């Protein structure tokens, strides 16, 4: 469960390792290997076996030997748990059955604060004997699942493509496949060698790969398909009407040439980052894919390849998506830059004196405490105190700054002792061999299952990046373990680990959707989920600062800085597109009574949290931790006001200071300051009297006042 609820391989690529303008490599494959399709120049060495190995109990996996365990993926539910969960390639939803597989096009409906598009099996394929699905390959956007009989024989392979309304199956031997619904001769202008069925008033088209005539292998009732070994068939679910009523014919022709793998590329420029996903087909034709709301600033792909869109639409829980024919989908997102702390240089003497007094008080408090021992709250405390050190230093409080730095550095050195867990039960990291992941000895929120690692480790990376920015010796000392944390959540591609399965590349990042996933095993019928998109942004902010610090120390960068800026920029754009600033006028969201969806799944979005029913929690959890990069949240002032009104229960939120006496009140005050100088000044008046219990444990009143004083000046 998530924190509050409980790739084509390039083998040389290891820790967080993309480069600006990177190239991608790929090779046709019936079943992709694990990986991301991302290449790199000279990645730094990382070795998870530096850490003590702790086997926390066998987690059953329906996964081919040698593949990196796909935790934190949109399809993780296929692999982990006692039984496979439905998954959402989207716009389709797919499930494995006792004797085959099924799919459906989710019917998207809004009720209250929930926008749901659940899995409902509309077409079910029957292999007529019990089978188990084993994931045998995956990359950035494709997954292959072997359907294995009880005697170990593979009957066929199911192929899923992220962002495609096409499902494909390849027979491993001669067989009869029950179709669940009757497919009959082609309708309208479709070719004679395809078959169609009407399901829920929508055409489903059965297409053979290459020159396979599916009408010639259908039985008389159209409910059974006779396949020979190697035959491959696809199901295309027709979209809502497009600009060209004959476009379905073009789509069918593209489906004949199936997607066999994908690769990812990106470029970082001063103002924009460009992300590309290239779909490789057997014969080199375009793929049938959709364009998502966060991809609207579309550009030509590598080599100038362009998409043909306007071929229809689908309603999804992400919004209305447009159907395209494309060899590559590429889109731009605003570039976000790492910033280590507020610039207080412009404050007047009165503001500096007020802030200095608060910094002294907060420093006395945090230095008298023992920081938590688990990776979530322990990491938050380190990031908090590193921030406090920056303020003390910049305000000229040399004695306070020295004490804070000494304390933070001492704890970071403790946490980054590679053999620390040999000698103590906490404040150290271990290597979990089954999931191929780094786990803090004192676990939190299911971190032993892979949950929330980017949230946790982002705080460590941030703290280390801040305090070692001008201390190359410290950065070098911390690097062996800090680089492992970076690799665990953000390795550019699979990291070889001995003779076993690798540590997976881009473990948590769903490149197609532009954001991360929080659950390790994803044991849910609605797919994977992520709640605190802002903590995901903070993770890549921390990675950016750590990459800059290690580069300044002369350590081999391996492309980490560019990759971190790409991930930071990509995640921030999707955080706005699906969590805080989505298009409420989109017909797909009609009836949704929420301006924020704080918990995003593949099968639904909702204004809810794992931990609290307070309205302020839903907004606060997608705002915290407020850092200097959080300005991305304020780019639509009207939406900021709307979100605050929803969270606080009033649009006149400055009338009564008690309005802010709510969970995450400090974070929401900082969010409100993004509205401009006048609102920042009003927030400052409230912040001075905000009860201590409303200061988040990952922040201080000093951080709150500094943020507001700078923006009110």
XYZ file of C-alpha atoms in Angstrom:
713
model
C 0.000 0.000 0.000
C 1.061 3.573 -0.312
C 2.600 5.616 2.431
C -0.529 6.644 4.225
C -2.524 3.489 3.608
C -0.793 1.113 5.628
C 12.331 -0.275 -21.805
C 14.710 -1.744 -23.892
C 17.788 -2.432 -21.828
C 21.136 -0.797 -22.312
C 23.165 -2.862 -19.880
C 25.897 -0.298 -19.434
C 23.490 2.248 -18.004
C 23.487 2.356 -14.233
C 22.792 5.096 -11.673
C 20.623 8.082 -12.627
C 22.185 8.427 -15.979
C 20.671 10.297 -18.858
C 22.339 13.081 -20.749
C 20.868 16.118 -22.442
C 20.088 15.378 -26.029
C 20.519 11.697 -25.277
C 20.150 9.081 -27.954
C 18.170 5.907 -27.567
C 18.799 2.442 -28.858
C 16.400 -0.360 -29.502
C 16.074 -3.681 -31.226
C 12.945 -5.481 -32.338
C 11.785 -8.078 -29.870
C 8.632 -10.113 -29.564
C 8.917 -9.735 -25.811
C 10.794 -6.703 -24.494
C 13.411 -7.044 -21.837
C 13.189 -4.957 -18.705
C 14.533 -1.443 -18.830
C 13.727 2.026 -20.047
C 15.344 2.378 -23.426
C 17.488 5.215 -22.100
C 21.193 5.445 -22.821
C 23.971 7.323 -21.075
C 27.621 8.168 -21.455
C 29.706 7.453 -18.337
C 27.558 6.637 -15.342
C 29.159 6.517 -11.898
C 29.684 3.158 -10.275
C 27.182 2.021 -7.707
C 27.212 -1.266 -5.866
C 24.163 -2.223 -3.782
C 26.141 -5.073 -2.248
C 28.078 -2.479 -0.243
C 25.071 -2.640 2.074
C 24.207 -5.552 4.354
C 21.762 -7.924 2.694
C 18.516 -8.370 4.604
C 15.942 -10.766 3.210
C 12.648 -9.591 4.639
C 10.665 -12.573 3.483
C 9.884 -13.972 0.098
C 7.389 -11.921 -1.916
C 5.835 -14.186 -4.579
C 6.353 -12.844 -8.078
C 4.852 -13.906 -11.384
C 7.985 -12.808 -13.196
C 10.475 -14.446 -15.545
C 13.885 -15.219 -14.101
C 16.480 -12.510 -14.509
C 14.077 -9.593 -14.905
C 14.283 -6.622 -12.576
C 11.292 -6.818 -10.208
C 8.861 -4.155 -11.517
C 7.834 -2.466 -8.298
C 6.186 0.956 -8.520
C 4.896 0.398 -12.055
C 1.475 0.808 -13.554
C 1.429 -2.967 -14.075
C 2.955 -4.061 -10.723
C -0.332 -5.686 -9.731
C 0.197 -8.320 -12.433
C 3.410 -9.475 -10.767
C 2.942 -9.231 -7.007
C 0.393 -10.585 -4.559
C -1.506 -13.833 -4.285
C -3.565 -13.125 -7.393
C -3.044 -10.720 -10.300
C -4.873 -7.412 -10.186
C -6.441 -5.622 -13.151
C -4.112 -3.186 -14.885
C -4.805 -0.110 -16.951
C -2.717 0.355 -20.103
C -5.287 3.083 -20.804
C -7.525 3.865 -22.398
C -8.167 0.109 -21.995
C -8.270 -1.882 -18.779
C -7.095 -5.496 -18.791
C -7.354 -8.417 -16.405
C -6.070 -11.973 -16.303
C -8.619 -14.729 -15.699
C -8.311 -18.324 -14.578
C -8.204 -19.481 -18.196
C -7.211 -16.445 -20.228
C -7.637 -12.696 -20.211
C -10.253 -9.995 -20.597
C -10.425 -6.326 -21.407
C -12.814 -3.413 -21.423
C -12.986 0.298 -22.083
C -13.698 1.863 -18.684
C -16.889 3.893 -18.436
C -15.776 7.120 -16.785
C -18.195 8.603 -14.289
C -17.943 11.304 -11.633
C -19.685 11.119 -8.301
C -18.922 13.716 -5.662
C -15.173 13.976 -5.256
C -14.386 10.794 -7.190
C -13.795 10.422 -10.925
C -13.859 6.689 -11.582
C -13.101 4.522 -14.587
C -12.955 1.011 -13.105
C -12.016 -2.204 -14.808
C -15.022 -4.054 -16.222
C -14.339 -7.115 -18.413
C -16.407 -6.621 -21.588
C -14.601 -9.086 -23.850
C -13.170 -12.279 -22.364
C -10.765 -14.634 -24.122
C -10.764 -18.262 -23.028
C -7.875 -20.694 -23.568
C -10.000 -23.503 -22.149
C -7.559 -24.610 -19.504
C -6.140 -23.035 -16.347
C -3.292 -20.604 -16.958
C -1.031 -18.352 -14.936
C 0.223 -15.041 -16.269
C 3.981 -14.525 -16.038
C 5.494 -11.160 -16.983
C 8.341 -12.027 -19.333
C 9.426 -8.590 -20.472
C 8.733 -4.883 -20.164
C 10.103 -1.518 -21.116
C 8.985 2.089 -20.748
C 5.574 1.509 -22.337
C 5.136 -2.177 -23.198
C 4.591 -5.336 -21.181
C 4.562 -8.972 -22.287
C 2.725 -11.607 -20.263
C 3.105 -15.310 -20.999
C 0.002 -17.388 -20.288
C 1.376 -20.613 -18.850
C -0.538 -23.872 -18.420
C -0.202 -26.117 -15.394
C 2.388 -28.284 -17.099
C 4.597 -25.261 -17.697
C 3.770 -24.941 -21.393
C 3.367 -21.399 -22.690
C 0.072 -21.204 -24.589
C 0.505 -17.639 -25.784
C 1.645 -14.138 -24.938
C -0.436 -11.086 -24.126
C 1.069 -7.762 -25.198
C 0.106 -4.463 -23.528
C 1.034 -0.975 -24.726
C 0.741 1.978 -22.388
C -1.504 4.623 -23.923
C -2.938 2.504 -26.730
C -6.509 1.284 -27.347
C -5.033 -1.906 -28.827
C -4.572 -5.269 -27.115
C -2.535 -8.026 -28.797
C -2.175 -11.778 -28.308
C 0.320 -14.150 -29.941
C -0.322 -17.902 -29.963
C 2.591 -20.125 -28.964
C 1.003 -23.217 -30.493
C -2.037 -24.352 -32.419
C -5.139 -23.554 -30.382
C -8.704 -22.387 -30.281
C -9.303 -19.137 -28.488
C -12.794 -18.410 -27.186
C -13.694 -14.773 -27.743
C -16.539 -14.244 -25.293
C -18.497 -12.185 -27.809
C -19.237 -12.920 -31.438
C -17.035 -11.185 -33.999
C -18.537 -11.102 -37.479
C -17.532 -9.815 -40.899
C -16.160 -6.328 -41.246
C -18.585 -3.434 -41.136
C -18.655 -0.360 -43.361
C -15.479 0.386 -45.282
C -13.244 -1.857 -43.202
C -11.161 -4.478 -45.039
C -12.727 -7.877 -45.605
C -10.066 -9.709 -43.574
C -10.993 -8.155 -40.213
C -13.986 -8.811 -37.972
C -16.022 -6.583 -35.690
C -18.259 -6.826 -32.674
C -20.429 -4.180 -31.089
C -19.825 -3.890 -27.358
C -21.672 -1.267 -25.322
C -22.549 0.517 -28.542
C -18.934 0.767 -29.697
C -17.091 -1.142 -32.429
C -14.348 -3.552 -31.398
C -12.247 -4.606 -34.372
C -10.356 -7.904 -34.505
C -7.255 -7.574 -36.697
C -4.613 -10.104 -37.661
C -0.962 -9.143 -37.756
C 0.644 -9.105 -41.171
C -1.464 -10.951 -43.731
C -3.498 -13.041 -41.248
C -7.167 -13.047 -42.325
C -9.095 -13.386 -39.075
C -12.361 -14.074 -40.891
C -10.784 -17.228 -42.271
C -9.970 -18.619 -38.822
C -13.201 -17.642 -37.025
C -15.743 -20.384 -36.457
C -19.214 -20.045 -37.943
C -20.584 -18.355 -34.836
C -17.716 -15.872 -34.705
C -17.016 -16.783 -31.089
C -13.918 -18.963 -31.499
C -10.666 -18.119 -33.207
C -8.473 -20.928 -34.519
C -4.847 -19.868 -34.272
C -1.659 -21.522 -35.427
C 1.668 -21.186 -33.651
C 3.000 -17.675 -34.178
C -0.322 -16.153 -35.209
C -0.856 -12.744 -33.667
C -4.193 -10.951 -33.369
C -5.166 -7.567 -31.952
C -8.326 -5.989 -30.641
C -8.842 -2.293 -31.423
C -11.538 -0.429 -29.529
C -12.895 2.322 -31.775
C -12.819 5.886 -30.455
C -15.547 8.417 -30.269
C -15.916 10.053 -33.682
C -12.833 11.785 -35.027
C -12.377 14.499 -37.611
C -12.234 11.912 -40.409
C -15.035 9.304 -40.405
C -12.842 6.978 -42.500
C -9.932 7.140 -40.065
C -10.843 3.735 -38.607
C -9.518 2.174 -41.809
C -6.138 3.856 -41.279
C -6.111 2.695 -37.672
C -6.751 -0.897 -38.709
C -3.861 -0.789 -41.154
C -1.569 0.450 -38.400
C -2.746 -2.285 -36.019
C -1.552 -4.922 -38.516
C 1.990 -3.783 -37.724
C 2.152 -4.313 -33.949
C 4.276 -2.474 -31.414
C 7.175 -4.654 -30.240
C 9.036 -2.236 -27.967
C 9.542 1.356 -26.924
C 12.415 3.642 -26.054
C 12.614 6.938 -24.182
C 14.568 10.062 -24.973
C 14.729 13.589 -23.655
C 16.403 16.947 -24.076
C 16.859 19.725 -21.535
C 16.926 23.323 -22.732
C 16.878 26.591 -20.854
C 13.106 27.001 -20.873
C 11.702 23.631 -21.937
C 12.427 19.956 -21.504
C 11.309 17.636 -24.283
C 10.305 14.045 -23.572
C 9.884 11.469 -26.316
C 8.562 7.924 -26.392
C 9.349 6.033 -29.594
C 7.185 3.051 -30.524
C 8.960 0.376 -32.517
C 6.754 -1.758 -34.729
C 7.626 -4.918 -36.565
C 7.622 -3.295 -39.997
C 8.428 0.275 -38.995
C 4.935 1.761 -39.289
C 3.211 4.136 -36.848
C 1.559 3.004 -33.639
C -2.001 3.662 -32.504
C -1.633 5.750 -29.353
C -3.358 8.572 -27.517
C -2.182 12.035 -26.546
C -2.632 12.822 -22.844
C -3.520 16.165 -21.249
C 0.053 16.726 -20.030
C 1.343 16.146 -23.580
C -0.563 18.967 -25.249
C 2.554 20.986 -26.047
C 3.451 18.382 -28.662
C 6.487 18.572 -30.918
C 7.959 16.445 -33.680
C 9.894 13.426 -32.531
C 13.552 12.608 -33.238
C 14.334 12.974 -36.908
C 11.293 15.205 -37.391
C 8.715 12.422 -37.127
C 5.244 13.876 -36.686
C 1.990 12.453 -35.351
C -1.333 12.309 -37.138
C -3.972 13.137 -34.568
C -7.641 14.092 -34.622
C -8.589 10.444 -35.224
C -11.081 10.296 -32.376
C -11.207 10.623 -28.614
C -11.745 8.587 -25.468
C -12.975 9.701 -22.068
C -10.498 8.608 -19.380
C -9.972 9.419 -15.719
C -7.087 11.632 -16.904
C -9.443 13.617 -19.110
C -10.402 13.431 -22.770
C -7.559 11.997 -24.828
C -6.971 12.322 -28.557
C -6.197 9.337 -30.776
C -3.112 9.523 -32.994
C -0.949 7.550 -35.360
C 2.628 8.125 -34.305
C 6.042 6.545 -34.412
C 7.093 8.888 -31.618
C 5.134 10.990 -29.190
C 7.100 13.988 -27.977
C 6.056 16.893 -25.812
C 7.513 19.838 -23.950
C 7.266 20.816 -20.293
C 8.554 23.994 -18.628
C 12.074 23.557 -17.279
C 12.335 23.665 -13.492
C 15.608 24.532 -11.804
C 16.851 23.441 -8.376
C 17.118 26.177 -5.746
C 18.535 25.356 -2.279
C 16.748 27.967 -0.179
C 15.009 31.347 -0.028
C 16.948 34.419 -1.053
C 16.754 36.652 2.019
C 19.326 39.151 0.794
C 16.663 41.698 -0.099
C 14.928 41.786 3.275
C 15.053 44.989 5.291
C 16.563 45.129 8.779
C 13.246 44.615 10.571
C 12.412 41.527 8.549
C 15.926 40.116 9.017
C 15.747 40.690 12.763
C 12.359 38.988 12.998
C 13.543 36.029 10.971
C 16.835 35.748 12.860
C 14.995 35.596 16.171
C 12.771 32.808 14.855
C 15.737 30.885 13.425
C 17.472 30.963 16.818
C 14.317 29.670 18.506
C 13.727 26.911 15.966
C 17.375 25.861 16.033
C 17.277 25.503 19.799
C 14.218 23.279 19.467
C 15.472 20.959 16.743
C 18.953 20.634 18.214
C 17.439 19.504 21.505
C 15.563 16.692 19.774
C 16.650 13.336 18.392
C 15.640 13.010 14.775
C 13.376 10.064 13.885
C 15.037 6.797 12.922
C 12.873 5.753 9.954
C 13.546 6.881 6.411
C 10.427 9.006 5.994
C 10.313 11.122 9.121
C 14.072 10.905 9.575
C 14.615 12.187 6.045
C 12.078 14.973 6.505
C 13.829 16.127 9.674
C 17.212 16.242 7.955
C 15.812 18.272 5.056
C 14.060 20.598 7.499
C 17.236 21.246 9.447
C 19.355 21.667 6.342
C 16.899 24.394 5.308
C 17.247 25.973 8.731
C 21.028 25.928 8.370
C 20.779 27.799 5.053
C 18.709 30.498 6.719
C 21.082 30.782 9.685
C 24.074 31.019 7.381
C 22.503 33.600 5.101
C 21.374 35.713 8.046
C 24.875 35.765 9.469
C 24.032 33.676 12.544
C 27.392 31.941 12.480
C 27.116 30.196 15.831
C 23.654 28.808 15.082
C 24.666 27.819 11.571
C 27.727 25.969 12.848
C 25.682 23.960 15.339
C 23.013 23.096 12.781
C 25.526 22.056 10.159
C 27.460 19.914 12.607
C 24.251 18.155 13.645
C 22.954 17.548 10.114
C 26.328 16.373 8.836
C 26.765 14.019 11.778
C 23.401 12.395 11.112
C 24.063 12.149 7.379
C 27.385 10.460 8.098
C 25.609 8.016 10.385
C 22.926 7.211 7.819
C 25.510 6.732 5.067
C 27.764 4.273 6.857
C 27.596 1.402 4.401
C 27.836 -1.226 7.142
C 25.778 0.714 9.656
C 23.079 -1.939 9.909
C 25.678 -4.468 10.991
C 26.172 -2.511 14.183
C 22.786 -0.936 14.960
C 19.067 -1.499 14.357
C 18.219 1.881 12.794
C 19.477 4.930 10.905
C 21.026 2.778 8.211
C 20.214 1.104 4.902
C 20.114 -2.494 3.681
C 19.920 -4.293 0.354
C 16.713 -6.294 -0.170
C 17.646 -9.044 -2.640
C 14.174 -10.194 -3.711
C 12.878 -6.781 -4.789
C 16.350 -5.529 -5.709
C 15.852 -2.413 -3.672
C 17.475 -0.348 -0.919
C 15.471 -0.330 2.314
C 15.971 1.594 5.536
C 16.391 -0.744 8.482
C 13.640 1.089 10.373
C 10.792 0.851 7.866
C 7.898 3.258 7.372
C 4.655 3.050 5.412
C 5.538 -0.247 3.779
C 8.970 0.849 2.595
C 10.110 -2.776 2.894
C 7.742 -3.508 -0.028
C 9.109 -0.644 -2.095
C 6.456 1.891 -1.116
C 7.261 5.590 -1.308
C 11.025 5.285 -1.681
C 11.240 8.428 -3.818
C 9.365 10.415 -1.163
C 11.716 9.173 1.558
C 15.026 9.316 -0.275
C 14.324 12.671 -1.856
C 14.625 14.262 1.578
C 18.035 12.679 2.160
C 19.239 13.775 -1.257
C 17.990 17.300 -0.622
C 19.704 17.574 2.763
C 22.955 16.156 1.412
C 22.820 18.365 -1.660
C 22.368 21.475 0.461
C 25.037 20.900 3.109
C 27.677 19.478 0.763
C 27.207 22.024 -2.037
C 30.500 23.719 -1.134
C 32.167 20.800 0.596
C 33.587 18.360 -1.909
C 35.148 16.168 0.764
C 31.784 15.689 2.447
C 30.065 14.952 -0.878
C 32.686 12.322 -1.672
C 32.244 10.716 1.745
C 28.448 10.556 1.420
C 28.404 9.501 -2.225
C 28.643 5.682 -1.993
C 25.348 5.359 -0.095
C 23.631 8.535 -1.347
C 24.231 7.397 -4.922
C 22.569 4.096 -4.033
C 19.476 5.969 -2.850
C 19.490 7.914 -6.112
C 19.904 4.725 -8.121
C 17.145 2.975 -6.225
C 14.517 5.460 -7.357
C 16.024 7.057 -10.453
C 18.666 4.902 -12.148
C 18.603 5.732 -15.835
C 18.502 2.040 -16.754
C 18.915 -1.328 -15.088
C 21.837 -1.579 -12.667
C 23.618 -4.951 -12.835
C 23.949 -6.575 -9.415
C 26.108 -9.669 -9.372
C 24.680 -12.677 -11.165
C 21.074 -11.956 -10.204
C 18.379 -9.680 -11.496
C 19.327 -6.016 -11.814
C 18.109 -3.052 -9.851
C 15.443 -1.620 -12.201
C 15.950 1.571 -14.135
C 13.521 4.459 -13.610
C 11.878 2.369 -10.920
C 9.109 4.781 -10.015
C 8.733 7.042 -13.072
C 5.967 6.328 -15.582
C 7.431 8.244 -18.518
C 4.273 8.078 -20.648
C 2.164 9.608 -17.881
C 4.953 11.906 -16.770
C 4.761 11.093 -13.072
C 5.749 8.551 -10.457
C 3.905 5.725 -8.726
C 4.072 5.239 -4.957
C 3.009 1.664 -4.248
C 5.614 -1.047 -4.592
C 3.425 -4.139 -5.187
C 0.235 -2.234 -6.121
C -2.248 -4.720 -4.613
C -5.268 -2.756 -5.821
C -8.095 -3.259 -8.304
C -7.729 0.383 -9.404
C -4.088 0.029 -10.405
C -1.190 1.843 -8.807
C -1.513 5.220 -7.136
C 0.332 8.298 -6.020
C -0.874 10.742 -3.439
C 1.774 13.375 -2.718
C 2.801 14.459 -6.197
C 4.567 17.405 -4.576
C 6.839 15.047 -2.641
C 7.671 13.354 -5.925
C 8.624 16.762 -7.334
C 10.637 17.349 -4.155
C 12.425 14.031 -4.698
C 13.727 15.115 -8.093
C 14.531 18.543 -6.672
C 16.658 16.784 -4.055
C 18.240 14.618 -6.743
C 19.092 17.770 -8.710
C 20.783 19.405 -5.735
C 22.700 16.248 -4.862
C 23.826 15.855 -8.468
C 25.063 19.450 -8.491
C 26.945 18.961 -5.213
C 28.709 15.796 -6.343
C 29.568 17.382 -9.676
C 31.038 20.402 -7.888
C 33.158 17.940 -5.925
C 34.605 16.665 -9.178
C 32.808 13.332 -8.972
C 31.767 11.624 -12.195
C 28.361 13.084 -12.955
C 27.220 10.468 -15.451
C 24.412 12.705 -16.665
C 22.712 12.827 -13.273
C 22.176 16.606 -13.313
C 20.420 16.585 -16.660
C 18.302 13.562 -15.822
C 17.260 15.075 -12.508
C 16.174 18.332 -14.180
C 14.211 16.357 -16.755
C 12.425 14.308 -14.092
C 11.785 17.403 -11.973
C 10.285 19.271 -14.917
C 8.242 16.306 -16.143
C 6.778 15.495 -12.727
C 5.894 19.124 -11.974
C 3.934 19.387 -15.228
C 1.962 16.215 -14.538
C 1.371 17.232 -10.921
C -0.457 20.270 -12.226
C -2.214 18.357 -15.022
C -3.749 15.674 -12.775
C -3.507 16.773 -9.139
C -3.896 20.538 -8.723
C -4.637 22.340 -12.004
C -6.503 19.913 -14.264
C -9.083 21.155 -16.738
C -12.405 21.187 -14.896
C -14.202 22.090 -18.144
C -13.150 18.823 -19.795
C -16.322 16.804 -20.515
C -14.632 13.722 -19.042
C -14.664 15.397 -15.622
C -18.299 16.513 -15.817
C -19.934 16.204 -12.426
C -16.685 16.059 -10.449
C -17.133 18.126 -7.304
C -13.458 18.703 -6.615
C -10.864 21.157 -7.858
C -8.032 18.991 -6.502
C -7.637 15.237 -6.946
C -5.064 14.416 -4.317
C -5.042 10.668 -4.884
C -4.477 9.630 -8.490
C -4.827 6.032 -9.643
C -5.046 4.537 -13.109
C -8.636 3.508 -12.411
C -9.827 6.636 -10.612
C -8.917 10.042 -9.241
C -10.278 11.383 -6.006
C -10.065 14.177 -3.506
C -9.025 11.963 -0.633
C -5.977 10.990 1.365
C -4.784 7.817 3.042
C -4.516 9.536 6.406
C -7.164 12.219 7.013
C -10.647 13.293 6.009
C -9.922 16.963 6.728
C -10.519 19.030 3.579
C -7.226 20.850 4.094
C -5.318 17.559 4.007
C -6.189 16.907 0.366
C -4.585 20.158 -0.755
C -1.791 20.211 1.791
C -0.467 16.800 0.794
C 0.020 17.940 -2.816
C 1.721 21.172 -1.719
C 4.249 19.985 0.873
C 7.142 20.299 1.246
C 7.214 23.895 0.080
C 10.659 24.645 -1.328
C 11.841 27.245 -3.792
C 10.881 24.983 -6.691
C 7.253 24.984 -5.468
C 6.546 28.123 -7.473
C 5.293 25.754 -10.209
C 2.130 25.418 -8.095
C 1.267 29.095 -8.467
C 1.176 29.541 -12.231
C -2.627 29.735 -12.339
C -3.615 32.211 -9.594
C -7.342 31.716 -10.180
C -6.925 28.005 -9.592
C -4.871 28.621 -6.446
C -7.792 30.626 -5.042
C -10.273 27.946 -6.046
C -8.185 25.203 -4.469
C -7.765 27.158 -1.247
C -11.479 27.920 -1.052
C -12.223 24.202 -1.375
C -9.640 23.244 1.246
C -10.606 25.946 3.746
C -14.369 25.968 3.213
C -14.508 29.659 2.311
C -13.339 31.960 -0.472
C -12.912 34.794 2.055
C -9.998 33.053 3.711
C -8.338 36.211 5.097
C -11.391 37.298 7.082
C -10.643 35.114 10.092
C -7.159 33.884 11.073
C -8.761 30.812 12.629
C -9.577 29.647 9.101
C -5.947 28.574 8.814
C -5.922 26.612 12.075
C -6.186 23.363 10.115
C -3.985 20.443 9.129
C -1.141 21.720 6.928
C -2.092 25.306 7.725
C 1.514 26.425 7.299
C 1.855 24.769 3.895
C -1.400 26.320 2.692
C -0.286 29.772 3.836
C 2.838 29.389 1.724
C 0.706 28.200 -1.188
C -1.519 31.276 -0.768
C 1.530 33.536 -0.941
C 1.981 32.450 -4.559
C -0.999 34.711 -5.320
C 1.142 37.818 -4.951
C 2.466 40.459 -2.576
C -0.868 41.401 -1.006
C -1.808 37.829 -0.203
C 1.701 37.080 1.042
C 1.409 39.989 3.461
C -1.958 38.725 4.691
C -0.485 35.242 5.093
C 2.401 36.700 7.070
C 0.013 38.251 9.602
C -1.660 34.877 10.093
C 1.609 32.941 10.172
C 2.991 34.905 13.100
C 0.152 33.641 15.288
C -0.384 30.203 13.770
C -0.422 27.549 16.523
C 2.782 25.533 16.770
C 0.947 22.275 16.078
C 0.043 23.588 12.613
C 3.688 23.701 11.561
C 4.386 20.515 9.613
C 7.094 18.281 11.053
C 9.058 18.677 7.841
C 9.144 22.449 8.203
C 9.688 25.227 10.760
C 8.127 28.557 11.491
C 11.397 30.017 10.206
C 10.829 28.429 6.796
C 7.243 29.706 6.834
C 8.219 33.268 7.740
C 11.135 33.356 5.302
C 8.919 32.259 2.408
C 6.294 34.865 3.268
C 8.657 37.738 4.115
C 10.435 37.387 0.776
C 7.136 37.411 -1.131
C 5.560 40.201 0.907
C 8.552 42.513 0.466
